[in-house]
Amino acid sequence: MTLLPPTREVTLILPMAPDMEIVASQAASAMASFVGMSSDRVDEVRMAVVEACINAFEHSRAAERKVDITFRLIGGGARPERLEIRVHDRGVGFQPAAVEEPRIEAKIKGDRKRGWGLKIIQGLMDEVEILSGSQGTTVVMSKSR
Amino acid sequence: MTEALKLTIDRRDALAVIYTEGYINNQGGEEIARAAYELIEAGYKVLLLNLTGTKIINSIGISILIEIIEKMLEVEGKLAFCALTPTIEKTFHIMGLAQYAAIFGDEGDAVAGLGG
């Protein structure tokens, strides 16, 4: 019989309320530190989680004003090699391909300065995938040690 | 939950330095914008944002900083940053902010670079 490794994941369910992204970022910081990331990489994870939460809070239009954040430790024995984070809302979803990449030249001159969240997440994490549909949106992001 | 951003302003001859302490979110960004616009009204054309006391910022706060950069360009002034954490500096580079606002390692370098 093959023993499966124990599931190493933690899920937080947070209300979409002011500053809850900071609570999520503190958990992200603890998990990234546990993986053994450098302090700079821990900070990058922390900031990416803040952005994913803010996107969910602001754009999901979820009737149930909650966001699920799952931290999953991947690979390795005693010390995992990678941290995967899933930020899930039960909102209306969107088409990721339809999101225009923000450009600073246009933002400086334009009326709408916002819309940077996904670009920041993609720049700070190793891998990012957006799963979105009528059941909501999940940002799946990971970073190695 | 988080404490409000604290600002300290040092008005000098050639430039004004805004020191931040705390999280730069939407409220924090608005606080900085209010301070910056008052300084511009007072005639300052070179502003330095010293972020020594800020370890975390979000994209809404940064968007407000972009508004300040736009305003500085309108008055032919300059906004610069110093003492950023590596992650905040990386984020500014990801966004391309460094094309419009100089980033310095510390305040001494910034003041020298800005001619203050």
mmCIF file of C-alpha atoms in Angstrom:
data_model
loop_
_atom_site.group_PDB
_atom_site.id
_atom_site.type_symbol
_atom_site.label_atom_id
_atom_site.label_comp_id
_atom_site.label_asym_id
_atom_site.label_seq_id
_atom_site.Cartn_x
_atom_site.Cartn_y
_atom_site.Cartn_z
ATOM 1 C CA MET A 1 0.000 0.000 0.000
ATOM 2 C CA THR A 2 1.299 3.419 -0.896
ATOM 3 C CA LEU A 3 0.836 6.085 1.696
ATOM 4 C CA LEU A 4 -0.234 9.384 0.285
ATOM 5 C CA PRO A 5 1.463 12.435 1.743
ATOM 6 C CA PRO A 6 -0.772 14.375 4.114
ATOM 7 C CA THR A 7 -2.545 17.289 2.552
ATOM 8 C CA ARG A 8 -0.580 20.323 3.399
ATOM 9 C CA GLU A 9 -2.920 23.185 2.849
ATOM 10 C CA VAL A 10 -4.649 25.863 4.822
ATOM 11 C CA THR A 11 -7.754 27.784 3.779
ATOM 12 C CA LEU A 12 -8.776 31.159 5.122
ATOM 13 C CA ILE A 13 -12.245 32.519 4.528
ATOM 14 C CA LEU A 14 -12.243 36.263 4.856
ATOM 15 C CA PRO A 15 -15.031 38.811 4.583
ATOM 16 C CA MET A 16 -14.660 41.404 1.844
ATOM 17 C CA ALA A 17 -14.090 44.224 4.277
ATOM 18 C CA PRO A 18 -11.566 47.039 4.554
ATOM 19 C CA ASP A 19 -8.022 45.903 5.271
ATOM 20 C CA MET A 20 -8.879 42.186 5.177
ATOM 21 C CA GLU A 21 -6.212 41.957 2.460
ATOM 22 C CA ILE A 22 -3.687 42.672 5.192
ATOM 23 C CA VAL A 23 -4.906 39.669 7.176
ATOM 24 C CA ALA A 24 -4.462 37.548 4.047
ATOM 25 C CA SER A 25 -1.010 39.006 3.468
ATOM 26 C CA GLN A 26 0.074 38.126 6.993
ATOM 27 C CA ALA A 27 -0.935 34.509 6.452
ATOM 28 C CA ALA A 28 0.858 34.541 3.085
ATOM 29 C CA SER A 29 3.960 35.887 4.751
ATOM 30 C CA ALA A 30 3.931 33.105 7.345
ATOM 31 C CA MET A 31 3.438 30.392 4.716
ATOM 32 C CA ALA A 32 6.133 31.749 2.402
ATOM 33 C CA SER A 33 8.546 31.952 5.319
ATOM 34 C CA PHE A 34 7.732 28.345 6.214
ATOM 35 C CA VAL A 35 8.639 27.310 2.661
ATOM 36 C CA GLY A 36 12.008 28.922 3.243
ATOM 37 C CA MET A 37 11.793 31.853 0.849
ATOM 38 C CA SER A 38 14.108 34.823 1.242
ATOM 39 C CA SER A 39 12.581 37.870 2.877
ATOM 40 C CA ASP A 40 12.335 39.633 -0.492
ATOM 41 C CA ARG A 41 10.437 36.720 -2.010
ATOM 42 C CA VAL A 42 8.182 36.561 1.045
ATOM 43 C CA ASP A 43 7.368 40.230 0.515
ATOM 44 C CA GLU A 44 6.598 39.593 -3.148
ATOM 45 C CA VAL A 45 4.141 36.840 -2.222
ATOM 46 C CA ARG A 46 2.594 39.117 0.363
ATOM 47 C CA MET A 47 2.045 41.907 -2.126
ATOM 48 C CA ALA A 48 0.636 39.559 -4.783
ATOM 49 C CA VAL A 49 -1.910 38.268 -2.258
ATOM 50 C CA VAL A 50 -2.906 41.828 -1.355
ATOM 51 C CA GLU A 51 -3.546 42.539 -5.041
ATOM 52 C CA ALA A 52 -5.513 39.337 -5.624
ATOM 53 C CA CYS A 53 -7.712 40.098 -2.610
ATOM 54 C CA ILE A 54 -8.307 43.691 -3.670
ATOM 55 C CA ASN A 55 -9.305 42.515 -7.158
ATOM 56 C CA ALA A 56 -11.817 40.132 -5.601
ATOM 57 C CA PHE A 57 -13.149 42.765 -3.201
ATOM 58 C CA GLU A 58 -13.534 45.393 -5.897
ATOM 59 C CA HIS A 59 -14.513 43.539 -9.040
ATOM 60 C CA SER A 60 -16.117 40.195 -8.177
ATOM 61 C CA ARG A 61 -19.620 41.535 -7.485
ATOM 62 C CA ALA A 62 -20.045 38.477 -5.267
ATOM 63 C CA ALA A 63 -23.350 38.398 -3.406
ATOM 64 C CA GLU A 64 -21.635 36.446 -0.662
ATOM 65 C CA ARG A 65 -19.031 38.979 0.365
ATOM 66 C CA LYS A 66 -16.334 36.469 1.184
ATOM 67 C CA VAL A 67 -13.109 35.327 -0.363
ATOM 68 C CA ASP A 68 -11.441 31.927 0.106
ATOM 69 C CA ILE A 69 -7.672 31.881 0.206
ATOM 70 C CA THR A 70 -6.001 28.483 0.072
ATOM 71 C CA PHE A 71 -2.304 28.090 0.716
ATOM 72 C CA ARG A 72 -0.898 24.801 -0.531
ATOM 73 C CA LEU A 73 2.617 23.528 0.148
ATOM 74 C CA ILE A 74 3.964 21.604 -2.824
ATOM 75 C CA GLY A 75 6.835 19.146 -3.209
ATOM 76 C CA GLY A 76 9.705 18.209 -0.996
ATOM 77 C CA GLY A 77 9.673 16.251 2.211
ATOM 78 C CA ALA A 78 10.073 18.154 5.404
ATOM 79 C CA ARG A 79 10.566 21.372 3.492
ATOM 80 C CA PRO A 80 8.227 22.123 0.587
ATOM 81 C CA GLU A 81 9.625 23.497 -2.666
ATOM 82 C CA ARG A 82 6.800 25.728 -3.713
ATOM 83 C CA LEU A 83 3.860 27.651 -2.333
ATOM 84 C CA GLU A 84 0.651 27.738 -4.334
ATOM 85 C CA ILE A 85 -2.040 30.234 -3.400
ATOM 86 C CA ARG A 86 -5.604 30.217 -4.675
ATOM 87 C CA VAL A 87 -7.728 33.301 -4.141
ATOM 88 C CA HIS A 88 -11.326 32.468 -4.939
ATOM 89 C CA ASP A 89 -14.434 34.615 -5.039
ATOM 90 C CA ARG A 90 -17.988 33.557 -5.866
ATOM 91 C CA GLY A 91 -18.617 36.511 -8.095
ATOM 92 C CA VAL A 92 -19.829 36.954 -11.639
ATOM 93 C CA GLY A 93 -16.517 36.151 -13.316
ATOM 94 C CA PHE A 94 -14.822 37.913 -16.200
ATOM 95 C CA GLN A 95 -12.907 37.166 -19.369
ATOM 96 C CA PRO A 96 -9.215 37.365 -18.533
ATOM 97 C CA ALA A 97 -8.286 37.571 -22.227
ATOM 98 C CA ALA A 98 -10.395 40.717 -22.564
ATOM 99 C CA VAL A 99 -8.446 42.582 -19.903
ATOM 100 C CA GLU A 100 -6.217 45.134 -21.525
ATOM 101 C CA GLU A 101 -2.667 45.237 -20.228
ATOM 102 C CA PRO A 102 -2.110 48.569 -18.484
ATOM 103 C CA ARG A 103 0.597 50.825 -19.904
ATOM 104 C CA ILE A 104 2.080 53.620 -17.859
ATOM 105 C CA GLU A 105 2.138 56.041 -20.805
ATOM 106 C CA ALA A 106 -1.630 55.738 -21.200
ATOM 107 C CA LYS A 107 -2.315 55.758 -17.462
ATOM 108 C CA ILE A 108 -0.342 58.952 -16.872
ATOM 109 C CA LYS A 109 -2.392 60.811 -19.479
ATOM 110 C CA GLY A 110 -5.700 59.034 -19.042
ATOM 111 C CA ASP A 111 -8.513 59.477 -16.556
ATOM 112 C CA ARG A 112 -8.377 55.910 -15.266
ATOM 113 C CA LYS A 113 -5.168 55.302 -13.360
ATOM 114 C CA ARG A 114 -6.167 51.942 -11.917
ATOM 115 C CA GLY A 115 -6.229 48.408 -13.305
ATOM 116 C CA TRP A 116 -2.740 47.231 -12.313
ATOM 117 C CA GLY A 117 -3.545 44.285 -10.071
ATOM 118 C CA LEU A 118 -3.056 41.397 -12.491
ATOM 119 C CA LYS A 119 0.086 42.891 -13.984
ATOM 120 C CA ILE A 120 1.610 43.249 -10.529
ATOM 121 C CA ILE A 121 0.655 39.706 -9.540
ATOM 122 C CA GLN A 122 2.146 38.327 -12.767
ATOM 123 C CA GLY A 123 5.323 40.316 -12.226
ATOM 124 C CA LEU A 124 5.825 39.174 -8.657
ATOM 125 C CA MET A 125 4.882 35.489 -8.818
ATOM 126 C CA ASP A 126 6.535 32.668 -10.799
ATOM 127 C CA GLU A 127 3.300 31.308 -12.269
ATOM 128 C CA VAL A 128 -0.178 32.789 -12.448
ATOM 129 C CA GLU A 129 -3.380 31.366 -13.866
ATOM 130 C CA ILE A 130 -6.817 32.951 -13.844
ATOM 131 C CA LEU A 131 -9.815 30.645 -13.821
ATOM 132 C CA SER A 132 -13.053 32.514 -14.237
ATOM 133 C CA GLY A 133 -16.640 31.666 -14.999
ATOM 134 C CA SER A 134 -20.169 32.104 -13.762
ATOM 135 C CA GLN A 135 -19.217 30.403 -10.478
ATOM 136 C CA GLY A 136 -16.628 33.009 -9.719
ATOM 137 C CA THR A 137 -12.964 33.661 -10.231
ATOM 138 C CA THR A 138 -9.902 31.890 -8.874
ATOM 139 C CA VAL A 139 -6.446 33.370 -9.144
ATOM 140 C CA VAL A 140 -3.954 30.522 -8.892
ATOM 141 C CA MET A 141 -0.432 31.708 -8.275
ATOM 142 C CA SER A 142 2.711 30.022 -7.163
ATOM 143 C CA LYS A 143 6.265 30.781 -6.247
ATOM 144 C CA SER A 144 9.154 28.470 -5.577
ATOM 145 C CA ARG A 145 11.538 28.649 -2.660
ATOM 146 C CA MET B 1 -7.453 47.153 11.460
ATOM 147 C CA THR B 2 -4.355 48.902 10.115
ATOM 148 C CA GLU B 3 -3.249 52.221 11.456
ATOM 149 C CA ALA B 4 -3.717 55.233 9.235
ATOM 150 C CA LEU B 5 -0.720 56.324 7.226
ATOM 151 C CA LYS B 6 1.359 58.941 9.009
ATOM 152 C CA LEU B 7 3.057 61.681 7.049
ATOM 153 C CA THR B 8 5.851 64.029 8.016
ATOM 154 C CA ILE B 9 6.751 66.876 5.713
ATOM 155 C CA ASP B 10 10.101 68.613 5.561
ATOM 156 C CA ARG B 11 9.968 71.834 3.550
ATOM 157 C CA ARG B 12 13.404 72.814 2.321
ATOM 158 C CA ASP B 13 14.620 75.531 -0.040
ATOM 159 C CA ALA B 14 14.739 73.566 -3.258
ATOM 160 C CA LEU B 15 12.496 70.625 -2.506
ATOM 161 C CA ALA B 16 10.065 69.157 -0.034
ATOM 162 C CA VAL B 17 10.377 65.676 1.413
ATOM 163 C CA ILE B 18 7.296 63.688 2.382
ATOM 164 C CA TYR B 19 8.058 60.847 4.790
ATOM 165 C CA THR B 20 5.506 58.065 4.984
ATOM 166 C CA GLU B 21 4.905 55.606 7.774
ATOM 167 C CA GLY B 22 2.458 52.771 7.261
ATOM 168 C CA TYR B 23 0.330 51.140 4.584
ATOM 169 C CA ILE B 24 -0.260 53.116 1.395
ATOM 170 C CA ASN B 25 -3.761 52.073 0.361
ATOM 171 C CA ASN B 26 -6.509 54.308 -1.019
ATOM 172 C CA GLN B 27 -6.757 56.433 2.126
ATOM 173 C CA GLY B 28 -2.988 56.596 2.464
ATOM 174 C CA GLY B 29 -2.611 57.565 -1.177
ATOM 175 C CA GLU B 30 -5.200 60.319 -0.755
ATOM 176 C CA GLU B 31 -3.308 61.636 2.272
ATOM 177 C CA ILE B 32 -0.108 61.809 0.250
ATOM 178 C CA ALA B 33 -1.929 63.497 -2.638
ATOM 179 C CA ARG B 34 -3.402 66.129 -0.313
ATOM 180 C CA ALA B 35 0.049 66.892 1.073
ATOM 181 C CA ALA B 36 1.639 66.949 -2.378
ATOM 182 C CA TYR B 37 -0.987 69.294 -3.823
ATOM 183 C CA GLU B 38 -0.563 71.684 -0.886
ATOM 184 C CA LEU B 39 3.181 71.729 -1.518
ATOM 185 C CA ILE B 40 2.641 72.353 -5.226
ATOM 186 C CA GLU B 41 0.260 75.206 -4.342
ATOM 187 C CA ALA B 42 2.983 76.585 -2.084
ATOM 188 C CA GLY B 43 5.338 76.674 -5.056
ATOM 189 C CA TYR B 44 7.337 73.453 -4.670
ATOM 190 C CA LYS B 45 8.222 71.860 -7.976
ATOM 191 C CA VAL B 46 10.420 69.070 -6.657
ATOM 192 C CA LEU B 47 8.911 66.549 -4.262
ATOM 193 C CA LEU B 48 10.664 63.564 -2.767
ATOM 194 C CA LEU B 49 8.652 60.718 -1.270
ATOM 195 C CA ASN B 50 10.752 58.923 1.331
ATOM 196 C CA LEU B 51 9.107 55.536 1.922
ATOM 197 C CA THR B 52 11.445 54.323 4.675
ATOM 198 C CA GLY B 53 8.493 53.713 6.966
ATOM 199 C CA THR B 54 6.313 51.954 4.394
ATOM 200 C CA LYS B 55 6.653 48.215 3.966
ATOM 201 C CA ILE B 56 3.474 47.604 2.027
ATOM 202 C CA ILE B 57 1.544 49.438 -0.634
ATOM 203 C CA ASN B 58 -1.296 48.426 -2.908
ATOM 204 C CA SER B 59 -2.149 49.234 -6.503
ATOM 205 C CA ILE B 60 -4.911 51.662 -5.509
ATOM 206 C CA GLY B 61 -2.396 53.669 -3.501
ATOM 207 C CA ILE B 62 0.072 53.532 -6.392
ATOM 208 C CA SER B 63 -2.633 54.747 -8.793
ATOM 209 C CA ILE B 64 -2.981 57.843 -6.642
ATOM 210 C CA LEU B 65 0.784 58.323 -6.812
ATOM 211 C CA ILE B 66 0.412 58.236 -10.612
ATOM 212 C CA GLU B 67 -2.084 61.118 -10.302
ATOM 213 C CA ILE B 68 0.550 63.077 -8.401
ATOM 214 C CA ILE B 69 3.127 62.316 -11.108
ATOM 215 C CA GLU B 70 0.659 63.605 -13.717
ATOM 216 C CA LYS B 71 0.160 66.768 -11.691
ATOM 217 C CA MET B 72 3.922 67.276 -11.354
ATOM 218 C CA LEU B 73 4.320 66.914 -15.125
ATOM 219 C CA GLU B 74 1.638 69.572 -15.619
ATOM 220 C CA VAL B 75 3.584 72.063 -13.495
ATOM 221 C CA GLU B 76 6.891 70.954 -15.051
ATOM 222 C CA GLY B 77 8.030 69.642 -11.709
ATOM 223 C CA LYS B 78 9.466 66.353 -10.506
ATOM 224 C CA LEU B 79 8.360 63.643 -8.129
ATOM 225 C CA ALA B 80 10.997 61.180 -6.963
ATOM 226 C CA PHE B 81 11.064 58.256 -4.552
ATOM 227 C CA CYS B 82 13.694 56.974 -2.172
ATOM 228 C CA ALA B 83 14.215 54.248 0.419
ATOM 229 C CA LEU B 84 11.828 51.743 -1.156
ATOM 230 C CA THR B 85 11.721 48.119 -0.071
ATOM 231 C CA PRO B 86 13.011 45.822 -2.837
ATOM 232 C CA THR B 87 9.443 44.618 -3.480
ATOM 233 C CA ILE B 88 7.980 48.105 -3.774
ATOM 234 C CA GLU B 89 10.832 49.104 -6.088
ATOM 235 C CA LYS B 90 10.279 45.970 -8.191
ATOM 236 C CA THR B 91 6.574 46.771 -8.373
ATOM 237 C CA PHE B 92 7.271 50.315 -9.551
ATOM 238 C CA HIS B 93 9.510 48.877 -12.270
ATOM 239 C CA ILE B 94 6.861 46.328 -13.286
ATOM 240 C CA MET B 95 4.436 49.213 -13.721
ATOM 241 C CA GLY B 96 6.929 51.426 -15.532
ATOM 242 C CA LEU B 97 6.738 54.174 -12.928
ATOM 243 C CA ALA B 98 10.493 54.664 -13.044
ATOM 244 C CA GLN B 99 10.092 56.224 -16.512
ATOM 245 C CA TYR B 100 8.294 59.164 -14.937
ATOM 246 C CA ALA B 101 9.657 59.350 -11.395
ATOM 247 C CA ALA B 102 13.269 58.791 -10.398
ATOM 248 C CA ILE B 103 13.963 56.139 -7.779
ATOM 249 C CA PHE B 104 16.920 56.587 -5.438
ATOM 250 C CA GLY B 105 18.383 54.227 -2.886
ATOM 251 C CA ASP B 106 18.449 56.707 -0.046
ATOM 252 C CA GLU B 107 17.622 60.287 0.725
ATOM 253 C CA GLY B 108 21.194 61.525 0.370
ATOM 254 C CA ASP B 109 21.436 60.190 -3.172
ATOM 255 C CA ALA B 110 18.013 61.592 -3.961
ATOM 256 C CA VAL B 111 18.777 65.091 -2.712
ATOM 257 C CA ALA B 112 22.071 65.083 -4.638
ATOM 258 C CA GLY B 113 20.376 63.743 -7.754
ATOM 259 C CA LEU B 114 17.536 66.241 -7.588
ATOM 260 C CA GLY B 115 19.878 69.157 -7.056
ATOM 261 C CA GLY B 116 18.466 69.894 -3.632
#
